[in-house]
Each structure stands twice: as C-alpha cells, then as structure tokens.
GROMACS .gro file of N, CA and C in nm:
model
  510
    1MET      N    1   1.102  18.346   4.805
    1MET     CA    2   1.000  18.321   4.906
    1MET      C    3   0.985  18.169   4.925
    2ASP      N    4   0.974  18.128   5.048
    2ASP     CA    5   0.946  17.987   5.080
    2ASP      C    6   0.795  17.967   5.066
    3LEU      N    7   0.755  17.904   4.958
    3LEU     CA    8   0.613  17.888   4.928
    3LEU      C    9   0.540  17.801   5.029
    4VAL      N   10   0.608  17.704   5.087
    4VAL     CA   11   0.543  17.621   5.187
    4VAL      C   12   0.524  17.700   5.315
    5ALA      N   13   0.623  17.779   5.351
    5ALA     CA   14   0.607  17.864   5.472
    5ALA      C   15   0.495  17.968   5.448
    6GLU      N   16   0.485  18.018   5.327
    6GLU     CA   17   0.378  18.112   5.293
    6GLU      C   18   0.241  18.043   5.302
    7ALA      N   19   0.233  17.921   5.257
    7ALA     CA   20   0.107  17.844   5.270
    7ALA      C   21   0.072  17.828   5.418
    8ARG      N   22   0.172  17.795   5.501
    8ARG     CA   23   0.148  17.783   5.645
    8ARG      C   24   0.094  17.914   5.702
    9ARG      N   25   0.158  18.025   5.665
    9ARG     CA   26   0.115  18.155   5.718
    9ARG      C   27  -0.029  18.183   5.676
   10ASN      N   28  -0.063  18.158   5.550
   10ASN     CA   29  -0.200  18.181   5.503
   10ASN      C   30  -0.298  18.090   5.579
   11TRP      N   31  -0.261  17.968   5.604
   11TRP     CA   32  -0.349  17.874   5.676
   11TRP      C   33  -0.375  17.927   5.818
   12VAL      N   34  -0.269  17.967   5.883
   12VAL     CA   35  -0.281  18.018   6.020
   12VAL      C   36  -0.363  18.149   6.022
   13ASP      N   37  -0.328  18.240   5.932
   13ASP     CA   38  -0.400  18.368   5.926
   13ASP      C   39  -0.548  18.354   5.900
   14ASN      N   40  -0.584  18.247   5.830
   14ASN     CA   41  -0.726  18.224   5.798
   14ASN      C   42  -0.791  18.124   5.893
   15ASP      N   43  -0.720  18.092   6.000
   15ASP     CA   44  -0.770  18.004   6.106
   15ASP      C   45  -0.823  17.871   6.050
   16LEU      N   46  -0.746  17.812   5.957
   16LEU     CA   47  -0.781  17.683   5.902
   16LEU      C   48  -0.716  17.574   5.985
   17GLY      N   49  -0.774  17.456   5.984
   17GLY     CA   50  -0.726  17.347   6.067
   17GLY      C   51  -0.617  17.263   6.004
   18GLU      N   52  -0.563  17.174   6.085
   18GLU     CA   53  -0.463  17.075   6.041
   18GLU      C   54  -0.345  17.140   5.968
   19VAL      N   55  -0.294  17.245   6.028
   19VAL     CA   56  -0.184  17.321   5.967
   19VAL      C   57  -0.064  17.231   5.941
   20ASP      N   58  -0.019  17.156   6.041
   20ASP     CA   59   0.100  17.072   6.026
   20ASP      C   60   0.080  16.967   5.918
   21ALA      N   61  -0.042  16.909   5.913
   21ALA     CA   62  -0.068  16.808   5.811
   21ALA      C   63  -0.066  16.870   5.671
   22MET      N   64  -0.125  16.990   5.658
   22MET     CA   65  -0.124  17.060   5.528
   22MET      C   66   0.018  17.090   5.485
   23VAL      N   67   0.099  17.138   5.578
   23VAL     CA   68   0.238  17.173   5.546
   23VAL      C   69   0.314  17.048   5.505
   24ALA      N   70   0.296  16.939   5.578
   24ALA     CA   71   0.367  16.812   5.544
   24ALA      C   72   0.321  16.765   5.407
   25ALA      N   73   0.192  16.768   5.380
   25ALA     CA   74   0.142  16.722   5.248
   25ALA      C   75   0.195  16.808   5.136
   26THR      N   76   0.196  16.939   5.158
   26THR     CA   77   0.248  17.032   5.058
   26THR      C   78   0.398  17.011   5.034
   27SER      N   79   0.471  16.989   5.141
   27SER     CA   80   0.617  16.962   5.132
   27SER      C   81   0.642  16.833   5.055
   28ILE      N   82   0.567  16.727   5.088
   28ILE     CA   83   0.583  16.602   5.017
   28ILE      C   84   0.554  16.618   4.869
   29ALA      N   85   0.443  16.688   4.839
   29ALA     CA   86   0.405  16.708   4.698
   29ALA      C   87   0.514  16.783   4.625
   30ARG      N   88   0.569  16.888   4.686
   30ARG     CA   89   0.674  16.968   4.621
   30ARG      C   90   0.800  16.884   4.606
   31ALA      N   91   0.837  16.809   4.710
   31ALA     CA   92   0.957  16.723   4.702
   31ALA      C   93   0.938  16.619   4.589
   32HIS      N   94   0.818  16.568   4.575
   32HIS     CA   95   0.790  16.473   4.468
   32HIS      C   96   0.817  16.536   4.332
   33GLN      N   97   0.769  16.661   4.313
   33GLN     CA   98   0.793  16.731   4.186
   33GLN      C   99   0.942  16.745   4.159
   34ILE      N  100   1.018  16.782   4.262
   34ILE     CA  101   1.161  16.805   4.248
   34ILE      C  102   1.233  16.674   4.215
   35VAL      N  103   1.207  16.570   4.295
   35VAL     CA  104   1.274  16.443   4.275
   35VAL      C  105   1.240  16.383   4.137
   36LEU      N  106   1.110  16.383   4.102
   36LEU     CA  107   1.068  16.327   3.973
   36LEU      C  108   1.131  16.407   3.858
   37GLY      N  109   1.139  16.537   3.874
   37GLY     CA  110   1.203  16.621   3.771
   37GLY      C  111   1.349  16.586   3.753
   38ARG      N  112   1.420  16.566   3.863
   38ARG     CA  113   1.561  16.528   3.853
   38ARG      C  114   1.577  16.390   3.790
   39ILE      N  115   1.492  16.297   3.829
   39ILE     CA  116   1.499  16.161   3.773
   39ILE      C  117   1.470  16.167   3.622
   40ASN      N  118   1.364  16.234   3.585
   40ASN     CA  119   1.331  16.240   3.442
   40ASN      C  120   1.438  16.313   3.362
   41GLN      N  121   1.502  16.412   3.419
   41GLN     CA  122   1.611  16.479   3.351
   41GLN      C  123   1.727  16.381   3.326
   42ALA      N  124   1.762  16.305   3.429
   42ALA     CA  125   1.871  16.208   3.413
   42ALA      C  126   1.834  16.100   3.311
   43LEU      N  127   1.707  16.061   3.305
   43LEU     CA  128   1.664  15.956   3.213
   43LEU      C  129   1.642  16.006   3.071
   44SER      N  130   1.631  16.136   3.052
   44SER     CA  131   1.603  16.189   2.921
   44SER      C  132   1.712  16.156   2.819
   45GLN      N  133   1.837  16.142   2.865
   45GLN     CA  134   1.943  16.107   2.773
   45GLN      C  135   1.926  15.967   2.714
   46PHE      N  136   1.839  15.886   2.778
   46PHE     CA  137   1.812  15.751   2.731
   46PHE      C  138   1.675  15.743   2.661
   47SER      N  139   1.612  15.860   2.642
   47SER     CA  140   1.474  15.866   2.589
   47SER      C  141   1.376  15.786   2.674
   48LEU      N  142   1.399  15.790   2.805
   48LEU     CA  143   1.310  15.725   2.901
   48LEU      C  144   1.246  15.826   2.993
   49THR      N  145   1.128  15.790   3.043
   49THR     CA  146   1.067  15.859   3.153
   49THR      C  147   1.072  15.763   3.272
   50PHE      N  148   1.038  15.812   3.391
   50PHE     CA  149   1.044  15.725   3.507
   50PHE      C  150   0.947  15.608   3.492
   51SER      N  151   0.828  15.631   3.437
   51SER     CA  152   0.735  15.519   3.422
   51SER      C  153   0.788  15.413   3.328
   52ARG      N  154   0.854  15.451   3.218
   52ARG     CA  155   0.913  15.352   3.129
   52ARG      C  156   1.030  15.281   3.196
   53TYR      N  157   1.111  15.358   3.270
   53TYR     CA  158   1.221  15.298   3.345
   53TYR      C  159   1.167  15.195   3.443
   54GLU      N  160   1.063  15.230   3.517
   54GLU     CA  161   1.004  15.135   3.616
   54GLU      C  162   0.960  15.007   3.549
   55ALA      N  163   0.898  15.019   3.430
   55ALA     CA  164   0.852  14.898   3.360
   55ALA      C  165   0.971  14.811   3.320
   56LEU      N  166   1.077  14.872   3.267
   56LEU     CA  167   1.198  14.795   3.233
   56LEU      C  168   1.256  14.728   3.358
   57ALA      N  169   1.264  14.802   3.468
   57ALA     CA  170   1.320  14.745   3.590
   57ALA      C  171   1.237  14.628   3.639
   58LEU      N  172   1.103  14.645   3.638
   58LEU     CA  173   1.017  14.537   3.682
   58LEU      C  174   1.038  14.412   3.598
   59LEU      N  175   1.047  14.428   3.466
   59LEU     CA  176   1.071  14.314   3.379
   59LEU      C  177   1.206  14.251   3.408
   60SER      N  178   1.307  14.331   3.440
   60SER     CA  179   1.438  14.276   3.468
   60SER      C  180   1.440  14.187   3.592
   61PHE      N  181   1.349  14.218   3.687
   61PHE     CA  182   1.343  14.140   3.812
   61PHE      C  183   1.259  14.012   3.797
   62ALA      N  184   1.178  14.006   3.689
   62ALA     CA  185   1.089  13.893   3.668
   62ALA      C  186   1.166  13.774   3.616
   63ARG      N  187   1.114  13.659   3.645
   63ARG     CA  188   1.172  13.534   3.593
   63ARG      C  189   1.169  13.539   3.441
   64ASN      N  190   1.278  13.510   3.378
   64ASN     CA  191   1.292  13.511   3.234
   64ASN      C  192   1.276  13.650   3.170
   65GLY      N  193   1.273  13.754   3.253
   65GLY     CA  194   1.261  13.889   3.201
   65GLY      C  195   1.127  13.920   3.140
   66SER      N  196   1.023  13.841   3.177
   66SER     CA  197   0.891  13.863   3.120
   66SER      C  198   0.785  13.859   3.230
   67MET      N  199   0.674  13.927   3.198
   67MET     CA  200   0.563  13.930   3.292
   67MET      C  201   0.436  13.962   3.218
   68ALA      N  202   0.323  13.908   3.265
   68ALA     CA  203   0.196  13.942   3.206
   68ALA      C  204   0.168  14.091   3.228
   69MET      N  205   0.114  14.156   3.126
   69MET     CA  206   0.094  14.299   3.134
   69MET      C  207  -0.006  14.336   3.245
   70ALA      N  208  -0.105  14.253   3.269
   70ALA     CA  209  -0.202  14.282   3.377
   70ALA      C  210  -0.130  14.280   3.513
   71ARG      N  211  -0.039  14.185   3.528
   71ARG     CA  212   0.037  14.179   3.655
   71ARG      C  213   0.131  14.300   3.668
   72MET      N  214   0.185  14.346   3.556
   72MET     CA  215   0.269  14.466   3.558
   72MET      C  216   0.190  14.584   3.615
   73GLY      N  217   0.064  14.598   3.569
   73GLY     CA  218  -0.021  14.706   3.616
   73GLY      C  219  -0.040  14.697   3.767
   74GLU      N  220  -0.062  14.575   3.819
   74GLU     CA  221  -0.078  14.558   3.964
   74GLU      C  222   0.051  14.596   4.038
   75ARG      N  223   0.163  14.551   3.988
   75ARG     CA  224   0.290  14.576   4.054
   75ARG      C  225   0.329  14.724   4.048
   76LEU      N  226   0.303  14.788   3.934
   76LEU     CA  227   0.337  14.929   3.917
   76LEU      C  228   0.229  15.021   3.971
   77GLN      N  229   0.115  14.962   4.010
   77GLN     CA  230   0.000  15.036   4.063
   77GLN      C  231  -0.050  15.141   3.967
   78VAL      N  232  -0.066  15.098   3.840
   78VAL     CA  233  -0.119  15.186   3.737
   78VAL      C  234  -0.231  15.115   3.661
   79HIS      N  235  -0.312  15.194   3.592
   79HIS     CA  236  -0.424  15.141   3.513
   79HIS      C  237  -0.371  15.060   3.396
   80PRO      N  238  -0.443  14.953   3.355
   80PRO     CA  239  -0.399  14.872   3.242
   80PRO      C  240  -0.371  14.955   3.116
   81THR      N  241  -0.448  15.060   3.093
   81THR     CA  242  -0.423  15.145   2.977
   81THR      C  243  -0.285  15.209   2.983
   82SER      N  244  -0.241  15.246   3.102
   82SER     CA  245  -0.107  15.305   3.118
   82SER      C  246   0.001  15.202   3.086
   83VAL      N  247  -0.020  15.077   3.130
   83VAL     CA  248   0.076  14.973   3.100
   83VAL      C  249   0.084  14.951   2.950
   84THR      N  250  -0.029  14.946   2.885
   84THR     CA  251  -0.031  14.926   2.740
   84THR      C  252   0.044  15.037   2.669
   85SER      N  253   0.017  15.160   2.709
   85SER     CA  254   0.085  15.276   2.648
   85SER      C  255   0.237  15.268   2.671
   86THR      N  256   0.274  15.234   2.792
   86THR     CA  257   0.418  15.226   2.825
   86THR      C  258   0.484  15.115   2.743
   87ILE      N  259   0.422  14.999   2.737
   87ILE     CA  260   0.477  14.886   2.662
   87ILE      C  261   0.479  14.919   2.512
   88ASP      N  262   0.375  14.989   2.463
   88ASP     CA  263   0.377  15.028   2.322
   88ASP      C  264   0.504  15.108   2.290
   89ARG      N  265   0.534  15.204   2.371
   89ARG     CA  266   0.653  15.290   2.347
   89ARG      C  267   0.781  15.209   2.361
   90LEU      N  268   0.789  15.126   2.464
   90LEU     CA  269   0.911  15.046   2.484
   90LEU      C  270   0.930  14.947   2.370
   91GLU      N  271   0.821  14.891   2.320
   91GLU     CA  272   0.828  14.797   2.208
   91GLU      C  273   0.871  14.872   2.082
   92ARG      N  274   0.816  14.988   2.060
   92ARG     CA  275   0.854  15.070   1.942
   92ARG      C  276   1.002  15.100   1.943
   93ASP      N  277   1.058  15.119   2.065
   93ASP     CA  278   1.200  15.149   2.077
   93ASP      C  279   1.289  15.022   2.081
   94GLY      N  280   1.227  14.907   2.068
   94GLY     CA  281   1.303  14.781   2.064
   94GLY      C  282   1.355  14.737   2.202
   95LEU      N  283   1.293  14.786   2.309
   95LEU     CA  284   1.339  14.754   2.444
   95LEU      C  285   1.261  14.638   2.507
   96VAL      N  286   1.142  14.614   2.456
   96VAL     CA  287   1.062  14.499   2.500
   96VAL      C  288   0.992  14.439   2.376
   97THR      N  289   0.949  14.316   2.390
   97THR     CA  290   0.863  14.251   2.290
   97THR      C  291   0.741  14.201   2.360
   98ARG      N  292   0.637  14.174   2.282
   98ARG     CA  293   0.514  14.115   2.334
   98ARG      C  294   0.502  13.974   2.278
   99SER      N  295   0.439  13.888   2.359
   99SER     CA  296   0.408  13.754   2.309
   99SER      C  297   0.287  13.700   2.385
  100PRO      N  298   0.217  13.605   2.326
  100PRO     CA  299   0.104  13.545   2.395
  100PRO      C  300   0.152  13.472   2.520
  101HIS      N  301   0.071  13.475   2.626
  101HIS     CA  302   0.105  13.402   2.746
  101HIS      C  303   0.087  13.254   2.717
  102PRO      N  304   0.183  13.168   2.753
  102PRO     CA  305   0.175  13.026   2.718
  102PRO      C  306   0.062  12.950   2.791
  103ASP      N  307   0.018  13.002   2.907
  103ASP     CA  308  -0.083  12.931   2.984
  103ASP      C  309  -0.218  13.003   2.992
  104ASP      N  310  -0.226  13.123   2.940
  104ASP     CA  311  -0.349  13.202   2.952
  104ASP      C  312  -0.372  13.277   2.820
  105ARG      N  313  -0.468  13.225   2.739
  105ARG     CA  314  -0.490  13.285   2.607
  105ARG      C  315  -0.535  13.430   2.615
  106ARG      N  316  -0.586  13.474   2.727
  106ARG     CA  317  -0.634  13.613   2.742
  106ARG      C  318  -0.521  13.708   2.773
  107ALA      N  319  -0.409  13.657   2.818
  107ALA     CA  320  -0.299  13.742   2.866
  107ALA      C  321  -0.189  13.759   2.760
  108THR      N  322  -0.121  13.871   2.775
  108THR     CA  323  -0.006  13.903   2.689
  108THR      C  324   0.115  13.925   2.780
  109LEU      N  325   0.227  13.867   2.738
  109LEU     CA  326   0.350  13.887   2.813
  109LEU      C  327   0.430  14.001   2.751
  110ALA      N  328   0.493  14.078   2.835
  110ALA     CA  329   0.593  14.174   2.790
  110ALA      C  330   0.727  14.114   2.831
  111MET      N  331   0.824  14.118   2.736
  111MET     CA  332   0.954  14.059   2.763
  111MET      C  333   1.064  14.161   2.733
  112LEU      N  334   1.156  14.171   2.827
  112LEU     CA  335   1.270  14.261   2.813
  112LEU      C  336   1.364  14.208   2.707
  113THR      N  337   1.408  14.293   2.614
  113THR     CA  338   1.507  14.252   2.514
  113THR      C  339   1.647  14.277   2.569
  114ASN      N  340   1.744  14.227   2.499
  114ASN     CA  341   1.884  14.252   2.537
  114ASN      C  342   1.915  14.402   2.532
  115ASP      N  343   1.863  14.470   2.430
  115ASP     CA  344   1.882  14.615   2.423
  115ASP      C  345   1.815  14.685   2.542
  116GLY      N  346   1.699  14.635   2.580
  116GLY     CA  347   1.629  14.692   2.696
  116GLY      C  348   1.711  14.674   2.824
  117ARG      N  349   1.767  14.556   2.840
  117ARG     CA  350   1.848  14.529   2.961
  117ARG      C  351   1.974  14.618   2.963
  118THR      N  352   2.038  14.634   2.848
  118THR     CA  353   2.156  14.718   2.840
  118THR      C  354   2.121  14.863   2.874
  119LEU      N  355   2.015  14.914   2.814
  119LEU     CA  356   1.971  15.051   2.841
  119LEU      C  357   1.930  15.068   2.987
  120LEU      N  358   1.861  14.971   3.042
  120LEU     CA  359   1.823  14.977   3.183
  120LEU      C  360   1.945  14.989   3.272
  121ASN      N  361   2.048  14.910   3.245
  121ASN     CA  362   2.170  14.916   3.328
  121ASN      C  363   2.237  15.053   3.316
  122GLU      N  364   2.241  15.109   3.197
  122GLU     CA  365   2.301  15.242   3.178
  122GLU      C  366   2.219  15.350   3.251
  123ALA      N  367   2.087  15.340   3.239
  123ALA     CA  368   1.998  15.437   3.304
  123ALA      C  369   2.008  15.426   3.456
  124THR      N  370   2.019  15.304   3.507
  124THR     CA  371   2.032  15.285   3.650
  124THR      C  372   2.160  15.351   3.703
  125ARG      N  373   2.268  15.335   3.628
  125ARG     CA  374   2.394  15.401   3.667
  125ARG      C  375   2.377  15.553   3.672
  126ALA      N  376   2.305  15.608   3.575
  126ALA     CA  377   2.281  15.752   3.572
  126ALA      C  378   2.197  15.796   3.694
  127LEU      N  379   2.099  15.716   3.731
  127LEU     CA  380   2.019  15.747   3.850
  127LEU      C  381   2.099  15.734   3.979
  128GLU      N  382   2.188  15.638   3.982
  128GLU     CA  383   2.276  15.624   4.100
  128GLU      C  384   2.368  15.744   4.112
  129GLU      N  385   2.414  15.795   3.997
  129GLU     CA  386   2.503  15.911   4.000
  129GLU      C  387   2.437  16.034   4.061
  130ILE      N  388   2.304  16.048   4.044
  130ILE     CA  389   2.233  16.162   4.101
  130ILE      C  390   2.163  16.123   4.232
  131ARG      N  391   2.198  16.006   4.284
  131ARG     CA  392   2.136  15.956   4.408
  131ARG      C  393   1.983  15.957   4.398
  132TRP      N  394   1.934  15.919   4.283
  132TRP     CA  395   1.790  15.909   4.259
  132TRP      C  396   1.720  16.041   4.287
  133GLY      N  397   1.789  16.151   4.261
  133GLY     CA  398   1.728  16.282   4.274
  133GLY      C  399   1.723  16.333   4.417
  134MET      N  400   1.784  16.261   4.511
  134MET     CA  401   1.774  16.297   4.651
  134MET      C  402   1.880  16.395   4.698
  135GLY      N  403   1.967  16.435   4.605
  135GLY     CA  404   2.064  16.538   4.637
  135GLY      C  405   2.156  16.502   4.752
  136GLU      N  406   2.170  16.595   4.844
  136GLU     CA  407   2.266  16.580   4.954
  136GLU      C  408   2.205  16.519   5.080
  137VAL      N  409   2.085  16.466   5.071
  137VAL     CA  410   2.023  16.406   5.189
  137VAL      C  411   2.106  16.284   5.230
  138THR      N  412   2.143  16.278   5.357
  138THR     CA  413   2.229  16.169   5.405
  138THR      C  414   2.153  16.037   5.405
  139ASP      N  415   2.227  15.927   5.401
  139ASP     CA  416   2.165  15.794   5.407
  139ASP      C  417   2.081  15.780   5.534
  140SER      N  418   2.130  15.828   5.644
  140SER     CA  419   2.055  15.814   5.770
  140SER      C  420   1.924  15.890   5.762
  141ARG      N  421   1.925  16.009   5.705
  141ARG     CA  422   1.800  16.088   5.693
  141ARG      C  423   1.705  16.024   5.591
  142LEU      N  424   1.761  15.963   5.486
  142LEU     CA  425   1.677  15.893   5.390
  142LEU      C  426   1.607  15.777   5.458
  143GLU      N  427   1.680  15.704   5.539
  143GLU     CA  428   1.620  15.591   5.613
  143GLU      C  429   1.511  15.640   5.706
  144ASP      N  430   1.534  15.752   5.775
  144ASP     CA  431   1.433  15.810   5.862
  144ASP      C  432   1.310  15.850   5.781
  145LEU      N  433   1.330  15.912   5.664
  145LEU     CA  434   1.221  15.955   5.581
  145LEU      C  435   1.140  15.835   5.533
  146ASN      N  436   1.208  15.734   5.486
  146ASN     CA  437   1.140  15.612   5.442
  146ASN      C  438   1.057  15.553   5.553
  147TYR      N  439   1.115  15.546   5.672
  147TYR     CA  440   1.042  15.491   5.786
  147TYR      C  441   0.920  15.574   5.822
  148GLU      N  442   0.934  15.705   5.826
  148GLU     CA  443   0.823  15.792   5.861
  148GLU      C  444   0.710  15.783   5.761
  149LEU      N  445   0.741  15.764   5.635
  149LEU     CA  446   0.636  15.757   5.532
  149LEU      C  447   0.561  15.625   5.533
  150THR      N  448   0.613  15.526   5.606
  150THR     CA  449   0.541  15.396   5.610
  150THR      C  450   0.402  15.412   5.673
  151SER      N  451   0.385  15.504   5.767
  151SER     CA  452   0.253  15.520   5.827
  151SER      C  453   0.153  15.574   5.726
  152VAL      N  454   0.194  15.661   5.637
  152VAL     CA  455   0.105  15.711   5.532
  152VAL      C  456   0.070  15.598   5.440
  153ARG      N  457   0.168  15.522   5.400
  153ARG     CA  458   0.144  15.410   5.308
  153ARG      C  459   0.057  15.304   5.373
  154SER      N  460   0.084  15.273   5.498
  154SER     CA  461   0.007  15.174   5.571
  154SER      C  462  -0.140  15.215   5.582
  155SER      N  463  -0.165  15.343   5.609
  155SER     CA  464  -0.303  15.390   5.624
  155SER      C  465  -0.380  15.381   5.493
  156ALA      N  466  -0.309  15.372   5.381
  156ALA     CA  467  -0.373  15.355   5.251
  156ALA      C  468  -0.387  15.209   5.210
  157GLY      N  469  -0.344  15.120   5.301
  157GLY     CA  470  -0.359  14.976   5.274
  157GLY      C  471  -0.236  14.909   5.217
  158ASP      N  472  -0.124  14.983   5.203
  158ASP     CA  473  -0.002  14.920   5.155
  158ASP      C  474   0.051  14.823   5.261
  159ASN      N  475   0.107  14.713   5.215
  159ASN     CA  476   0.182  14.624   5.303
  159ASN      C  477   0.318  14.684   5.321
  160VAL      N  478   0.351  14.722   5.444
  160VAL     CA  479   0.479  14.787   5.474
  160VAL      C  480   0.568  14.699   5.560
  161SER      N  481   0.543  14.570   5.560
  161SER     CA  482   0.618  14.479   5.649
  161SER      C  483   0.767  14.475   5.615
  162GLY      N  484   0.806  14.509   5.493
  162GLY     CA  485   0.948  14.511   5.457
  162GLY      C  486   1.015  14.645   5.478
  163SER      N  487   0.939  14.742   5.532
  163SER     CA  488   0.989  14.878   5.547
  163SER      C  489   1.041  14.902   5.689
  164THR      N  490   1.130  14.817   5.733
  164THR     CA  491   1.186  14.834   5.867
  164THR      C  492   1.315  14.910   5.862
  165ARG      N  493   1.351  14.965   5.977
  165ARG     CA  494   1.478  15.036   5.986
  165ARG      C  495   1.592  14.934   5.990
  166THR      N  496   1.706  14.974   5.930
  166THR     CA  497   1.822  14.888   5.934
  166THR      C  498   1.925  14.942   6.032
  167ASN      N  499   1.903  15.067   6.079
  167ASN     CA  500   1.999  15.120   6.177
  167ASN      C  501   1.946  15.098   6.318
  168ALA      N  502   2.019  15.139   6.419
  168ALA     CA  503   1.987  15.110   6.557
  168ALA      C  504   1.884  15.204   6.616
  169LYS      N  505   1.831  15.300   6.537
  169LYS     CA  506   1.735  15.395   6.592
  169LYS      C  507   1.606  15.330   6.637
  170GLY      N  508   1.562  15.224   6.558
  170GLY     CA  509   1.440  15.152   6.592
  170GLY      C  510   1.326  15.237   6.602
   0.00000   0.00000   0.00000
C-alpha cells in the first residue's frame, strides 16, 4: 500500500484542507527517513552516524581543522548539548581533540585529528558510492528538488542565496 496516497485519500474523505501541502510534507518526511537510513547504514561500518560525520566534515572545512564548539552548533544548527555529546564520542574514538580557545577563555576548540581526517575521507567515499542515499534520482531531478526546497528553507529564514540552479532551466 502507498501510505502517502492512503493519507491523501483519508484527508480528502474527511474533507480536510491543504491536501497537497499535507501530501508534500508527508512525502518529504518519509523521504528524509529513507535517505537518513541509507546514509546511517553506509556510515555504520565506520562507527559513525550522520551527525558525527557532519561534525567531522565541518571541522575538515575549517581553517586548521578546528572550530569553537559554540560555532559548530550554529553551523550544524543543533543545540550546544548535542555538539558536546557529538564531540565527546568523536574524542573518545580518537577522531577529534579538544583544546582551550587561544583568544577566548570561555570557548573550547574541537580539532580534527589525522585519524579523523582519514576516517572522514573513507566515509565520504562510501557516501558517494550510494549517492548520498538518493538512489537512482538523476542529477537533473536532484537539482530541481534542491531548487524547489529553497522556498521552504527561505520561509524559515534560511539564507538561500547560494541555492541557484546551474542548468539552463532557470
């Protein structure tokens, strides 16, 4: 049974409003579950979850492979407690280290270790092999999807100025 189609039918049968919006939201939520499940399955061989992978990736993009943990929370859009928990686990696994911030006594830096960088590169290759959980969706359709979702992100206050189309569809 197509559960999203069944939800649509129930919505219509019960004369509820915003049917198309409900179906789109339900489809996005289900797709999120599927994609995140595929990503976490690919990362499990490295004892990583997507949130830990994201933290490693963010550190790899930072100057000197380090960043203040408060800034990591802002960039990853998660609560400071979540960053602390993530860094605790990564540090326990030898993938990051902590050190005092040289310019701010209140801040702590998380720094990517060589082992962390190596594991990140291996995990990234594994995610590329599964196309980040997107299956057989074509590049053109992925670009369309990314573009269409910018309006949802924008309405929530995200800066979407870098989310432009690269193909001629405009």
